[in-house]
Amino acid sequence: MTSTNKPNPTPASSARQLLPLSVWLCPDDTTDQPAHDAQPCQGPAHRAPRTRACERHQGTISSGLARHLITTATGEGDVIAEAFITNSATLRTAAELDRRAVACVPHFPLAQHIGAQLRAHLPHEHLARVVMRPCRADQMHLGLADYSGQVALVIAAPPTVGSRTTDAKATRARGACPACLSDVLTNSAFHARSFLPAAYRVLRPGGHLAVVTTARHHNGHLIDPAPAIIREARKAGFRYSQHIIAVRVPVEGDTLLIQASPDSLGQLRDIRSRALPPAARVHADVCILTRPGNSGQEGDR
């Protein structure tokens, strides 16, 4: 962890301290092999199309970022919850690190896809540490009622303003990304005023909410959702603890190794054009919000 500021004074009992500003190197390393969603008993002729998360949804939360968050904010045996889930990275990483994990997955085909990824990457004994609940993120206090006040860390990467959207028929026709289809069919918009209180209720005292955002251009304007989220979080009772810059691309010496995707290359424009050039996703902003109190387990880390 690299910090640009000195840590605030903390009680001697604290094992870890969240610094005001940190930079984490966590390049996107999430794997997502195509998986069949149909039951094996239906036979090869009746299997559903092979599905794979699109580049945007596959990299929302990478395994590297999930590992940083989980090891920094939780201990072995703790419960991690994920809202707005789009891939298996958080659930898989939590199980590998001897944590329990529960996710809000409102769309059954997305749950099938994530389940297939978990079975492909986790040993059987680790699968029992992972649970998926059929509820939206803003209803997590209902879907995770049996975990109320017990969750050590909630991870959320809400949909970004201006993300590419499509209709359900077109998404099905491409075969495609189950997370995109879930966004369309469940209206997975980010409603801070309902989601933040829901996350607050499932967290234990001293627990953390990590909100992953990315500033982007939309209709000619730079949109950064983080300030509005922090304002609403404070209204819900959270304390703003830390800002993390999560570098998504590999670093070699002092050079960022950025590789353009085929979609990005297809967006290259004439140098005389006034249109904005294609954006390269280099980093994400992570806001760490804390429910005040002391869990009795390392305090507010």
PDB file of C-alpha atoms in Angstrom:
ATOM      1  CA  MET A   1       0.000   0.000   0.000  1.00  0.00           C
ATOM      2  CA  THR A   2       1.442   3.336  -1.071  1.00  0.00           C
ATOM      3  CA  SER A   3       0.175   6.412   0.715  1.00  0.00           C
ATOM      4  CA  THR A   4       0.513  10.108  -0.061  1.00  0.00           C
ATOM      5  CA  ASN A   5      -0.483  11.199   3.440  1.00  0.00           C
ATOM      6  CA  LYS A   6       0.513  10.259   6.938  1.00  0.00           C
ATOM      7  CA  PRO A   7      -1.934   8.036   8.806  1.00  0.00           C
ATOM      8  CA  ASN A   8      -4.141   9.549  11.474  1.00  0.00           C
ATOM      9  CA  PRO A   9      -3.354   8.657  15.091  1.00  0.00           C
ATOM     10  CA  THR A  10      -5.039   5.383  16.079  1.00  0.00           C
ATOM     11  CA  PRO A  11      -5.481   3.352  19.230  1.00  0.00           C
ATOM     12  CA  ALA A  12      -2.643   0.961  19.922  1.00  0.00           C
ATOM     13  CA  SER A  13      -5.074  -1.965  19.616  1.00  0.00           C
ATOM     14  CA  SER A  14      -5.745  -1.336  15.920  1.00  0.00           C
ATOM     15  CA  ALA A  15      -4.037  -3.921  13.736  1.00  0.00           C
ATOM     16  CA  ARG A  16      -4.447  -1.930  10.529  1.00  0.00           C
ATOM     17  CA  GLN A  17      -5.250   1.675   9.732  1.00  0.00           C
ATOM     18  CA  LEU A  18      -6.999   2.999   6.646  1.00  0.00           C
ATOM     19  CA  LEU A  19      -4.913   5.856   5.255  1.00  0.00           C
ATOM     20  CA  PRO A  20      -6.524   9.036   3.854  1.00  0.00           C
ATOM     21  CA  LEU A  21      -5.257   8.340   0.330  1.00  0.00           C
ATOM     22  CA  SER A  22      -3.656   5.195  -1.034  1.00  0.00           C
ATOM     23  CA  VAL A  23      -2.623   3.769  -4.401  1.00  0.00           C
ATOM     24  CA  TRP A  24      -3.044   0.048  -5.039  1.00  0.00           C
ATOM     25  CA  LEU A  25      -1.588  -1.827  -7.983  1.00  0.00           C
ATOM     26  CA  CYS A  26      -4.255  -4.333  -8.962  1.00  0.00           C
ATOM     27  CA  PRO A  27      -4.364  -4.923 -12.746  1.00  0.00           C
ATOM     28  CA  ASP A  28      -7.412  -6.624 -14.198  1.00  0.00           C
ATOM     29  CA  ASP A  29      -6.660 -10.337 -14.029  1.00  0.00           C
ATOM     30  CA  THR A  30     -10.127 -11.822 -13.836  1.00  0.00           C
ATOM     31  CA  THR A  31     -10.672 -14.906 -15.972  1.00  0.00           C
ATOM     32  CA  ASP A  32     -14.100 -15.691 -17.349  1.00  0.00           C
ATOM     33  CA  GLN A  33     -14.294 -18.846 -19.413  1.00  0.00           C
ATOM     34  CA  PRO A  34     -17.438 -19.401 -21.506  1.00  0.00           C
ATOM     35  CA  ALA A  35     -19.952 -21.536 -19.622  1.00  0.00           C
ATOM     36  CA  HIS A  36     -23.183 -23.341 -20.429  1.00  0.00           C
ATOM     37  CA  ASP A  37     -26.132 -22.230 -18.321  1.00  0.00           C
ATOM     38  CA  ALA A  38     -28.394 -25.179 -19.085  1.00  0.00           C
ATOM     39  CA  GLN A  39     -28.679 -28.297 -16.939  1.00  0.00           C
ATOM     40  CA  PRO A  40     -26.479 -31.213 -18.141  1.00  0.00           C
ATOM     41  CA  CYS A  41     -29.455 -33.578 -18.245  1.00  0.00           C
ATOM     42  CA  GLN A  42     -30.923 -31.645 -21.147  1.00  0.00           C
ATOM     43  CA  GLY A  43     -28.241 -32.981 -23.453  1.00  0.00           C
ATOM     44  CA  PRO A  44     -25.864 -31.169 -25.829  1.00  0.00           C
ATOM     45  CA  ALA A  45     -28.556 -30.460 -28.390  1.00  0.00           C
ATOM     46  CA  HIS A  46     -30.581 -28.426 -25.910  1.00  0.00           C
ATOM     47  CA  ARG A  47     -27.850 -26.523 -24.150  1.00  0.00           C
ATOM     48  CA  ALA A  48     -28.033 -22.767 -23.881  1.00  0.00           C
ATOM     49  CA  PRO A  49     -25.500 -20.639 -25.785  1.00  0.00           C
ATOM     50  CA  ARG A  50     -22.072 -20.333 -24.249  1.00  0.00           C
ATOM     51  CA  THR A  51     -21.886 -17.145 -22.214  1.00  0.00           C
ATOM     52  CA  ARG A  52     -19.018 -14.848 -21.329  1.00  0.00           C
ATOM     53  CA  ALA A  53     -18.945 -11.543 -19.469  1.00  0.00           C
ATOM     54  CA  CYS A  54     -18.149  -8.552 -21.663  1.00  0.00           C
ATOM     55  CA  GLU A  55     -14.933  -6.609 -21.103  1.00  0.00           C
ATOM     56  CA  ARG A  56     -16.686  -3.882 -19.111  1.00  0.00           C
ATOM     57  CA  HIS A  57     -18.431  -6.253 -16.710  1.00  0.00           C
ATOM     58  CA  GLN A  58     -15.537  -8.696 -16.444  1.00  0.00           C
ATOM     59  CA  GLY A  59     -13.215  -5.966 -15.195  1.00  0.00           C
ATOM     60  CA  THR A  60     -15.617  -4.181 -12.837  1.00  0.00           C
ATOM     61  CA  ILE A  61     -14.065  -5.909  -9.833  1.00  0.00           C
ATOM     62  CA  SER A  62     -10.837  -7.757 -10.609  1.00  0.00           C
ATOM     63  CA  SER A  63      -9.437 -10.549  -8.471  1.00  0.00           C
ATOM     64  CA  GLY A  64      -6.529  -8.268  -7.553  1.00  0.00           C
ATOM     65  CA  LEU A  65      -8.772  -5.464  -6.311  1.00  0.00           C
ATOM     66  CA  ALA A  66     -10.990  -7.917  -4.431  1.00  0.00           C
ATOM     67  CA  ARG A  67      -7.944  -9.419  -2.727  1.00  0.00           C
ATOM     68  CA  HIS A  68      -6.671  -5.986  -1.646  1.00  0.00           C
ATOM     69  CA  LEU A  69     -10.047  -5.014  -0.195  1.00  0.00           C
ATOM     70  CA  ILE A  70     -10.689  -8.304   1.578  1.00  0.00           C
ATOM     71  CA  THR A  71      -7.245  -8.663   3.157  1.00  0.00           C
ATOM     72  CA  THR A  72      -7.177  -5.010   4.251  1.00  0.00           C
ATOM     73  CA  ALA A  73     -10.660  -4.742   5.760  1.00  0.00           C
ATOM     74  CA  THR A  74     -11.507  -8.258   7.031  1.00  0.00           C
ATOM     75  CA  GLY A  75     -10.124 -11.257   8.878  1.00  0.00           C
ATOM     76  CA  GLU A  76     -10.491 -15.010   8.412  1.00  0.00           C
ATOM     77  CA  GLY A  77     -14.050 -16.195   8.899  1.00  0.00           C
ATOM     78  CA  ASP A  78     -15.575 -12.751   8.300  1.00  0.00           C
ATOM     79  CA  VAL A  79     -18.572 -12.249   6.029  1.00  0.00           C
ATOM     80  CA  ILE A  80     -18.194 -10.282   2.786  1.00  0.00           C
ATOM     81  CA  ALA A  81     -21.220  -9.129   0.779  1.00  0.00           C
ATOM     82  CA  GLU A  82     -21.245  -7.932  -2.819  1.00  0.00           C
ATOM     83  CA  ALA A  83     -23.838  -5.725  -4.473  1.00  0.00           C
ATOM     84  CA  PHE A  84     -24.127  -5.067  -8.232  1.00  0.00           C
ATOM     85  CA  ILE A  85     -22.179  -8.268  -8.890  1.00  0.00           C
ATOM     86  CA  THR A  86     -21.082  -8.808 -12.513  1.00  0.00           C
ATOM     87  CA  ASN A  87     -18.463 -11.556 -12.252  1.00  0.00           C
ATOM     88  CA  SER A  88     -17.165 -14.205  -9.870  1.00  0.00           C
ATOM     89  CA  ALA A  89     -13.971 -12.429  -8.755  1.00  0.00           C
ATOM     90  CA  THR A  90     -15.088 -11.264  -5.294  1.00  0.00           C
ATOM     91  CA  LEU A  91     -16.848 -14.495  -4.330  1.00  0.00           C
ATOM     92  CA  ARG A  92     -13.966 -16.652  -5.546  1.00  0.00           C
ATOM     93  CA  THR A  93     -11.320 -14.534  -3.826  1.00  0.00           C
ATOM     94  CA  ALA A  94     -13.244 -14.448  -0.537  1.00  0.00           C
ATOM     95  CA  ALA A  95     -13.583 -18.240  -0.510  1.00  0.00           C
ATOM     96  CA  GLU A  96      -9.882 -18.690  -1.275  1.00  0.00           C
ATOM     97  CA  LEU A  97      -9.026 -16.391   1.646  1.00  0.00           C
ATOM     98  CA  ASP A  98     -11.167 -18.353   4.142  1.00  0.00           C
ATOM     99  CA  ARG A  99     -13.953 -15.793   4.281  1.00  0.00           C
ATOM    100  CA  ARG A 100     -17.670 -16.338   3.787  1.00  0.00           C
ATOM    101  CA  ALA A 101     -19.273 -14.459   0.921  1.00  0.00           C
ATOM    102  CA  VAL A 102     -22.828 -13.606  -0.068  1.00  0.00           C
ATOM    103  CA  ALA A 103     -23.910 -11.736  -3.193  1.00  0.00           C
ATOM    104  CA  CYS A 104     -27.077 -10.049  -4.437  1.00  0.00           C
ATOM    105  CA  VAL A 105     -27.838 -11.607  -7.840  1.00  0.00           C
ATOM    106  CA  PRO A 106     -31.308 -10.547  -9.030  1.00  0.00           C
ATOM    107  CA  HIS A 107     -31.215 -12.337 -12.402  1.00  0.00           C
ATOM    108  CA  PHE A 108     -31.153 -16.147 -12.490  1.00  0.00           C
ATOM    109  CA  PRO A 109     -29.102 -16.555 -15.728  1.00  0.00           C
ATOM    110  CA  LEU A 110     -26.401 -14.332 -14.206  1.00  0.00           C
ATOM    111  CA  ALA A 111     -26.433 -16.517 -11.075  1.00  0.00           C
ATOM    112  CA  GLN A 112     -26.032 -19.590 -13.303  1.00  0.00           C
ATOM    113  CA  HIS A 113     -23.094 -18.007 -15.090  1.00  0.00           C
ATOM    114  CA  ILE A 114     -21.345 -16.973 -11.869  1.00  0.00           C
ATOM    115  CA  GLY A 115     -22.020 -20.394 -10.363  1.00  0.00           C
ATOM    116  CA  ALA A 116     -20.387 -22.064 -13.350  1.00  0.00           C
ATOM    117  CA  GLN A 117     -17.319 -19.865 -12.953  1.00  0.00           C
ATOM    118  CA  LEU A 118     -17.075 -20.677  -9.247  1.00  0.00           C
ATOM    119  CA  ARG A 119     -17.330 -24.423  -9.879  1.00  0.00           C
ATOM    120  CA  ALA A 120     -14.621 -24.130 -12.526  1.00  0.00           C
ATOM    121  CA  HIS A 121     -12.148 -22.331 -10.245  1.00  0.00           C
ATOM    122  CA  LEU A 122     -12.889 -23.398  -6.660  1.00  0.00           C
ATOM    123  CA  PRO A 123     -12.397 -26.784  -5.017  1.00  0.00           C
ATOM    124  CA  HIS A 124     -15.629 -28.381  -3.859  1.00  0.00           C
ATOM    125  CA  GLU A 125     -14.973 -27.726  -0.162  1.00  0.00           C
ATOM    126  CA  HIS A 126     -14.677 -23.972  -0.788  1.00  0.00           C
ATOM    127  CA  LEU A 127     -18.023 -23.684  -2.589  1.00  0.00           C
ATOM    128  CA  ALA A 128     -19.874 -23.948   0.732  1.00  0.00           C
ATOM    129  CA  ARG A 129     -18.411 -20.547   1.682  1.00  0.00           C
ATOM    130  CA  VAL A 130     -20.289 -18.808  -1.134  1.00  0.00           C
ATOM    131  CA  VAL A 131     -23.999 -17.924  -1.264  1.00  0.00           C
ATOM    132  CA  MET A 132     -26.055 -16.004  -3.856  1.00  0.00           C
ATOM    133  CA  ARG A 133     -29.371 -14.366  -3.001  1.00  0.00           C
ATOM    134  CA  PRO A 134     -32.041 -13.332  -5.574  1.00  0.00           C
ATOM    135  CA  CYS A 135     -32.387  -9.686  -4.601  1.00  0.00           C
ATOM    136  CA  ARG A 136     -31.443  -6.276  -5.952  1.00  0.00           C
ATOM    137  CA  ALA A 137     -28.654  -4.297  -4.325  1.00  0.00           C
ATOM    138  CA  ASP A 138     -31.048  -1.757  -2.807  1.00  0.00           C
ATOM    139  CA  GLN A 139     -32.953  -4.652  -1.190  1.00  0.00           C
ATOM    140  CA  MET A 140     -29.931  -6.340   0.335  1.00  0.00           C
ATOM    141  CA  HIS A 141     -31.129  -5.672   3.882  1.00  0.00           C
ATOM    142  CA  LEU A 142     -34.101  -7.925   3.055  1.00  0.00           C
ATOM    143  CA  GLY A 143     -32.326 -10.556   0.988  1.00  0.00           C
ATOM    144  CA  LEU A 144     -29.492 -10.773   3.534  1.00  0.00           C
ATOM    145  CA  ALA A 145     -31.659 -10.383   6.632  1.00  0.00           C
ATOM    146  CA  ASP A 146     -30.013 -13.406   8.287  1.00  0.00           C
ATOM    147  CA  TYR A 147     -26.667 -11.575   7.998  1.00  0.00           C
ATOM    148  CA  SER A 148     -27.982  -8.273   9.362  1.00  0.00           C
ATOM    149  CA  GLY A 149     -25.345  -6.522  11.471  1.00  0.00           C
ATOM    150  CA  GLN A 150     -22.769  -9.271  10.794  1.00  0.00           C
ATOM    151  CA  VAL A 151     -21.130  -8.285   7.491  1.00  0.00           C
ATOM    152  CA  ALA A 152     -17.562  -7.001   7.777  1.00  0.00           C
ATOM    153  CA  LEU A 153     -17.274  -5.636   4.226  1.00  0.00           C
ATOM    154  CA  VAL A 154     -19.735  -4.729   1.480  1.00  0.00           C
ATOM    155  CA  ILE A 155     -18.215  -4.313  -1.986  1.00  0.00           C
ATOM    156  CA  ALA A 156     -20.241  -2.399  -4.578  1.00  0.00           C
ATOM    157  CA  ALA A 157     -19.396  -1.350  -8.121  1.00  0.00           C
ATOM    158  CA  PRO A 158     -22.603   0.420  -9.204  1.00  0.00           C
ATOM    159  CA  PRO A 159     -23.443   0.922 -12.888  1.00  0.00           C
ATOM    160  CA  THR A 160     -21.723   3.973 -14.322  1.00  0.00           C
ATOM    161  CA  VAL A 161     -23.553   6.954 -15.763  1.00  0.00           C
ATOM    162  CA  GLY A 162     -23.536   6.812 -19.527  1.00  0.00           C
ATOM    163  CA  SER A 163     -22.699   3.108 -19.757  1.00  0.00           C
ATOM    164  CA  ARG A 164     -23.573   1.474 -23.019  1.00  0.00           C
ATOM    165  CA  THR A 165     -27.061   0.018 -22.758  1.00  0.00           C
ATOM    166  CA  THR A 166     -29.103  -2.144 -25.031  1.00  0.00           C
ATOM    167  CA  ASP A 167     -32.468  -3.842 -25.108  1.00  0.00           C
ATOM    168  CA  ALA A 168     -33.102  -7.376 -23.922  1.00  0.00           C
ATOM    169  CA  LYS A 169     -33.863  -8.770 -27.396  1.00  0.00           C
ATOM    170  CA  ALA A 170     -30.591  -7.455 -28.857  1.00  0.00           C
ATOM    171  CA  THR A 171     -28.627  -8.756 -25.878  1.00  0.00           C
ATOM    172  CA  ARG A 172     -30.113 -12.234 -26.244  1.00  0.00           C
ATOM    173  CA  ALA A 173     -29.427 -12.206 -29.957  1.00  0.00           C
ATOM    174  CA  ARG A 174     -25.706 -11.604 -29.375  1.00  0.00           C
ATOM    175  CA  GLY A 175     -25.526 -14.378 -26.868  1.00  0.00           C
ATOM    176  CA  ALA A 176     -24.021 -12.642 -24.637  1.00  0.00           C
ATOM    177  CA  CYS A 177     -22.911 -11.081 -21.505  1.00  0.00           C
ATOM    178  CA  PRO A 178     -25.252 -12.264 -18.729  1.00  0.00           C
ATOM    179  CA  ALA A 179     -24.433  -9.145 -16.682  1.00  0.00           C
ATOM    180  CA  CYS A 180     -25.592  -6.886 -19.538  1.00  0.00           C
ATOM    181  CA  LEU A 181     -28.835  -8.846 -19.804  1.00  0.00           C
ATOM    182  CA  SER A 182     -29.285  -8.645 -16.044  1.00  0.00           C
ATOM    183  CA  ASP A 183     -28.843  -4.850 -16.151  1.00  0.00           C
ATOM    184  CA  VAL A 184     -31.574  -4.587 -18.761  1.00  0.00           C
ATOM    185  CA  LEU A 185     -34.102  -6.986 -17.247  1.00  0.00           C
ATOM    186  CA  THR A 186     -33.730  -5.986 -13.594  1.00  0.00           C
ATOM    187  CA  ASN A 187     -33.237  -2.251 -14.143  1.00  0.00           C
ATOM    188  CA  SER A 188     -29.991  -2.360 -12.150  1.00  0.00           C
ATOM    189  CA  ALA A 189     -29.720   1.390 -11.740  1.00  0.00           C
ATOM    190  CA  PHE A 190     -27.837   2.823  -8.796  1.00  0.00           C
ATOM    191  CA  HIS A 191     -30.169   4.475  -6.292  1.00  0.00           C
ATOM    192  CA  ALA A 192     -27.864   5.811  -3.594  1.00  0.00           C
ATOM    193  CA  ARG A 193     -30.672   6.909  -1.269  1.00  0.00           C
ATOM    194  CA  SER A 194     -32.028   3.348  -1.016  1.00  0.00           C
ATOM    195  CA  PHE A 195     -28.845   1.301  -1.438  1.00  0.00           C
ATOM    196  CA  LEU A 196     -26.674   3.065   1.143  1.00  0.00           C
ATOM    197  CA  PRO A 197     -29.118   2.623   4.073  1.00  0.00           C
ATOM    198  CA  ALA A 198     -29.550  -1.035   3.042  1.00  0.00           C
ATOM    199  CA  ALA A 199     -25.778  -1.582   3.120  1.00  0.00           C
ATOM    200  CA  TYR A 200     -25.560   0.217   6.471  1.00  0.00           C
ATOM    201  CA  ARG A 201     -28.087  -2.188   7.993  1.00  0.00           C
ATOM    202  CA  VAL A 202     -26.226  -5.363   7.003  1.00  0.00           C
ATOM    203  CA  LEU A 203     -22.810  -4.095   8.133  1.00  0.00           C
ATOM    204  CA  ARG A 204     -21.578  -4.715  11.650  1.00  0.00           C
ATOM    205  CA  PRO A 205     -20.364  -1.736  13.709  1.00  0.00           C
ATOM    206  CA  GLY A 206     -16.906  -0.847  12.405  1.00  0.00           C
ATOM    207  CA  GLY A 207     -17.635  -2.606   9.104  1.00  0.00           C
ATOM    208  CA  HIS A 208     -16.729  -1.052   5.751  1.00  0.00           C
ATOM    209  CA  LEU A 209     -18.488  -0.312   2.483  1.00  0.00           C
ATOM    210  CA  ALA A 210     -16.183  -0.115  -0.556  1.00  0.00           C
ATOM    211  CA  VAL A 211     -17.775   1.708  -3.498  1.00  0.00           C
ATOM    212  CA  VAL A 212     -15.862   1.350  -6.765  1.00  0.00           C
ATOM    213  CA  THR A 213     -16.479   4.128  -9.291  1.00  0.00           C
ATOM    214  CA  THR A 214     -14.921   5.384 -12.493  1.00  0.00           C
ATOM    215  CA  ALA A 215     -15.198   8.932 -13.807  1.00  0.00           C
ATOM    216  CA  ARG A 216     -16.220   9.059 -17.459  1.00  0.00           C
ATOM    217  CA  HIS A 217     -17.289  11.448 -20.184  1.00  0.00           C
ATOM    218  CA  HIS A 218     -21.013  11.548 -20.880  1.00  0.00           C
ATOM    219  CA  ASN A 219     -22.699  13.925 -23.315  1.00  0.00           C
ATOM    220  CA  GLY A 220     -19.577  16.070 -23.408  1.00  0.00           C
ATOM    221  CA  HIS A 221     -19.194  16.323 -19.640  1.00  0.00           C
ATOM    222  CA  LEU A 222     -16.893  14.569 -17.183  1.00  0.00           C
ATOM    223  CA  ILE A 223     -19.045  12.712 -14.674  1.00  0.00           C
ATOM    224  CA  ASP A 224     -17.505  11.673 -11.358  1.00  0.00           C
ATOM    225  CA  PRO A 225     -20.106   9.920  -9.168  1.00  0.00           C
ATOM    226  CA  ALA A 226     -17.881   9.717  -6.065  1.00  0.00           C
ATOM    227  CA  PRO A 227     -18.677  13.128  -4.458  1.00  0.00           C
ATOM    228  CA  ALA A 228     -22.452  12.571  -4.629  1.00  0.00           C
ATOM    229  CA  ILE A 229     -22.088   9.044  -3.229  1.00  0.00           C
ATOM    230  CA  ILE A 230     -20.019  10.329  -0.297  1.00  0.00           C
ATOM    231  CA  ARG A 231     -22.607  13.029   0.479  1.00  0.00           C
ATOM    232  CA  GLU A 232     -25.451  10.508   0.488  1.00  0.00           C
ATOM    233  CA  ALA A 233     -23.380   8.043   2.524  1.00  0.00           C
ATOM    234  CA  ARG A 234     -22.860  10.605   5.264  1.00  0.00           C
ATOM    235  CA  LYS A 235     -26.616  11.208   5.376  1.00  0.00           C
ATOM    236  CA  ALA A 236     -27.094   7.452   5.831  1.00  0.00           C
ATOM    237  CA  GLY A 237     -24.733   7.470   8.831  1.00  0.00           C
ATOM    238  CA  PHE A 238     -21.452   6.388   7.241  1.00  0.00           C
ATOM    239  CA  ARG A 239     -18.073   7.958   7.950  1.00  0.00           C
ATOM    240  CA  TYR A 240     -15.862   8.598   4.905  1.00  0.00           C
ATOM    241  CA  SER A 241     -12.597   6.847   5.801  1.00  0.00           C
ATOM    242  CA  GLN A 242     -10.382   6.588   2.748  1.00  0.00           C
ATOM    243  CA  HIS A 243      -9.945   7.180  -0.966  1.00  0.00           C
ATOM    244  CA  ILE A 244      -8.063   4.541  -2.947  1.00  0.00           C
ATOM    245  CA  ILE A 245      -6.740   4.852  -6.480  1.00  0.00           C
ATOM    246  CA  ALA A 246      -6.809   1.315  -7.868  1.00  0.00           C
ATOM    247  CA  VAL A 247      -4.474   1.122 -10.870  1.00  0.00           C
ATOM    248  CA  ARG A 248      -6.037  -1.393 -13.252  1.00  0.00           C
ATOM    249  CA  VAL A 249      -3.155  -1.843 -15.686  1.00  0.00           C
ATOM    250  CA  PRO A 250       0.271  -3.470 -15.154  1.00  0.00           C
ATOM    251  CA  VAL A 251       3.162  -1.193 -14.235  1.00  0.00           C
ATOM    252  CA  GLU A 252       6.697  -1.803 -15.487  1.00  0.00           C
ATOM    253  CA  GLY A 253       9.170   0.580 -13.865  1.00  0.00           C
ATOM    254  CA  ASP A 254       7.560   3.996 -14.288  1.00  0.00           C
ATOM    255  CA  THR A 255       5.487   2.983 -17.318  1.00  0.00           C
ATOM    256  CA  LEU A 256       1.803   2.032 -17.409  1.00  0.00           C
ATOM    257  CA  LEU A 257       1.290  -0.874 -19.813  1.00  0.00           C
ATOM    258  CA  ILE A 258      -1.975   0.038 -21.510  1.00  0.00           C
ATOM    259  CA  GLN A 259      -3.289  -2.207 -24.265  1.00  0.00           C
ATOM    260  CA  ALA A 260      -6.222  -1.038 -26.352  1.00  0.00           C
ATOM    261  CA  SER A 261      -9.089  -3.454 -26.849  1.00  0.00           C
ATOM    262  CA  PRO A 262     -10.541  -4.167 -30.318  1.00  0.00           C
ATOM    263  CA  ASP A 263     -13.537  -1.983 -29.415  1.00  0.00           C
ATOM    264  CA  SER A 264     -11.232   0.905 -28.511  1.00  0.00           C
ATOM    265  CA  LEU A 265      -9.265   0.570 -31.727  1.00  0.00           C
ATOM    266  CA  GLY A 266     -12.516   0.685 -33.636  1.00  0.00           C
ATOM    267  CA  GLN A 267     -13.289   4.063 -32.063  1.00  0.00           C
ATOM    268  CA  LEU A 268     -10.133   5.788 -33.318  1.00  0.00           C
ATOM    269  CA  ARG A 269     -11.081   8.970 -35.105  1.00  0.00           C
ATOM    270  CA  ASP A 270      -9.560  11.422 -37.529  1.00  0.00           C
ATOM    271  CA  ILE A 271      -7.091  13.656 -35.685  1.00  0.00           C
ATOM    272  CA  ARG A 272      -8.966  16.673 -37.041  1.00  0.00           C
ATOM    273  CA  SER A 273     -12.164  15.600 -35.330  1.00  0.00           C
ATOM    274  CA  ARG A 274     -13.348  17.526 -32.278  1.00  0.00           C
ATOM    275  CA  ALA A 275     -14.866  14.395 -30.800  1.00  0.00           C
ATOM    276  CA  LEU A 276     -13.324  12.963 -27.649  1.00  0.00           C
ATOM    277  CA  PRO A 277     -10.807  10.163 -28.226  1.00  0.00           C
ATOM    278  CA  PRO A 278     -11.551   6.679 -26.890  1.00  0.00           C
ATOM    279  CA  ALA A 279     -10.903   6.409 -23.170  1.00  0.00           C
ATOM    280  CA  ALA A 280      -8.397   3.986 -21.726  1.00  0.00           C
ATOM    281  CA  ARG A 281      -9.476   2.502 -18.404  1.00  0.00           C
ATOM    282  CA  VAL A 282      -6.356   2.984 -16.301  1.00  0.00           C
ATOM    283  CA  HIS A 283      -7.693   3.242 -12.770  1.00  0.00           C
ATOM    284  CA  ALA A 284     -10.790   3.077 -10.610  1.00  0.00           C
ATOM    285  CA  ASP A 285     -11.648   5.178  -7.571  1.00  0.00           C
ATOM    286  CA  VAL A 286     -12.568   3.292  -4.418  1.00  0.00           C
ATOM    287  CA  CYS A 287     -14.339   5.121  -1.603  1.00  0.00           C
ATOM    288  CA  ILE A 288     -14.108   3.369   1.762  1.00  0.00           C
ATOM    289  CA  LEU A 289     -17.076   4.231   3.974  1.00  0.00           C
ATOM    290  CA  THR A 290     -17.291   2.990   7.556  1.00  0.00           C
ATOM    291  CA  ARG A 291     -20.243   2.274   9.794  1.00  0.00           C
ATOM    292  CA  PRO A 292     -19.261   3.950  13.092  1.00  0.00           C
ATOM    293  CA  GLY A 293     -18.679   1.733  16.085  1.00  0.00           C
ATOM    294  CA  ASN A 294     -16.322  -1.028  17.113  1.00  0.00           C
ATOM    295  CA  SER A 295     -16.878  -4.604  16.084  1.00  0.00           C
ATOM    296  CA  GLY A 296     -14.464  -5.829  18.733  1.00  0.00           C
ATOM    297  CA  GLN A 297     -12.356  -7.367  15.984  1.00  0.00           C
ATOM    298  CA  GLU A 298      -9.414  -5.081  15.280  1.00  0.00           C
ATOM    299  CA  GLY A 299     -11.566  -1.961  15.548  1.00  0.00           C
ATOM    300  CA  ASP A 300     -11.850   0.351  12.541  1.00  0.00           C
ATOM    301  CA  ARG A 301      -9.036  -0.910  10.366  1.00  0.00           C
TER     302      ARG A 301
END
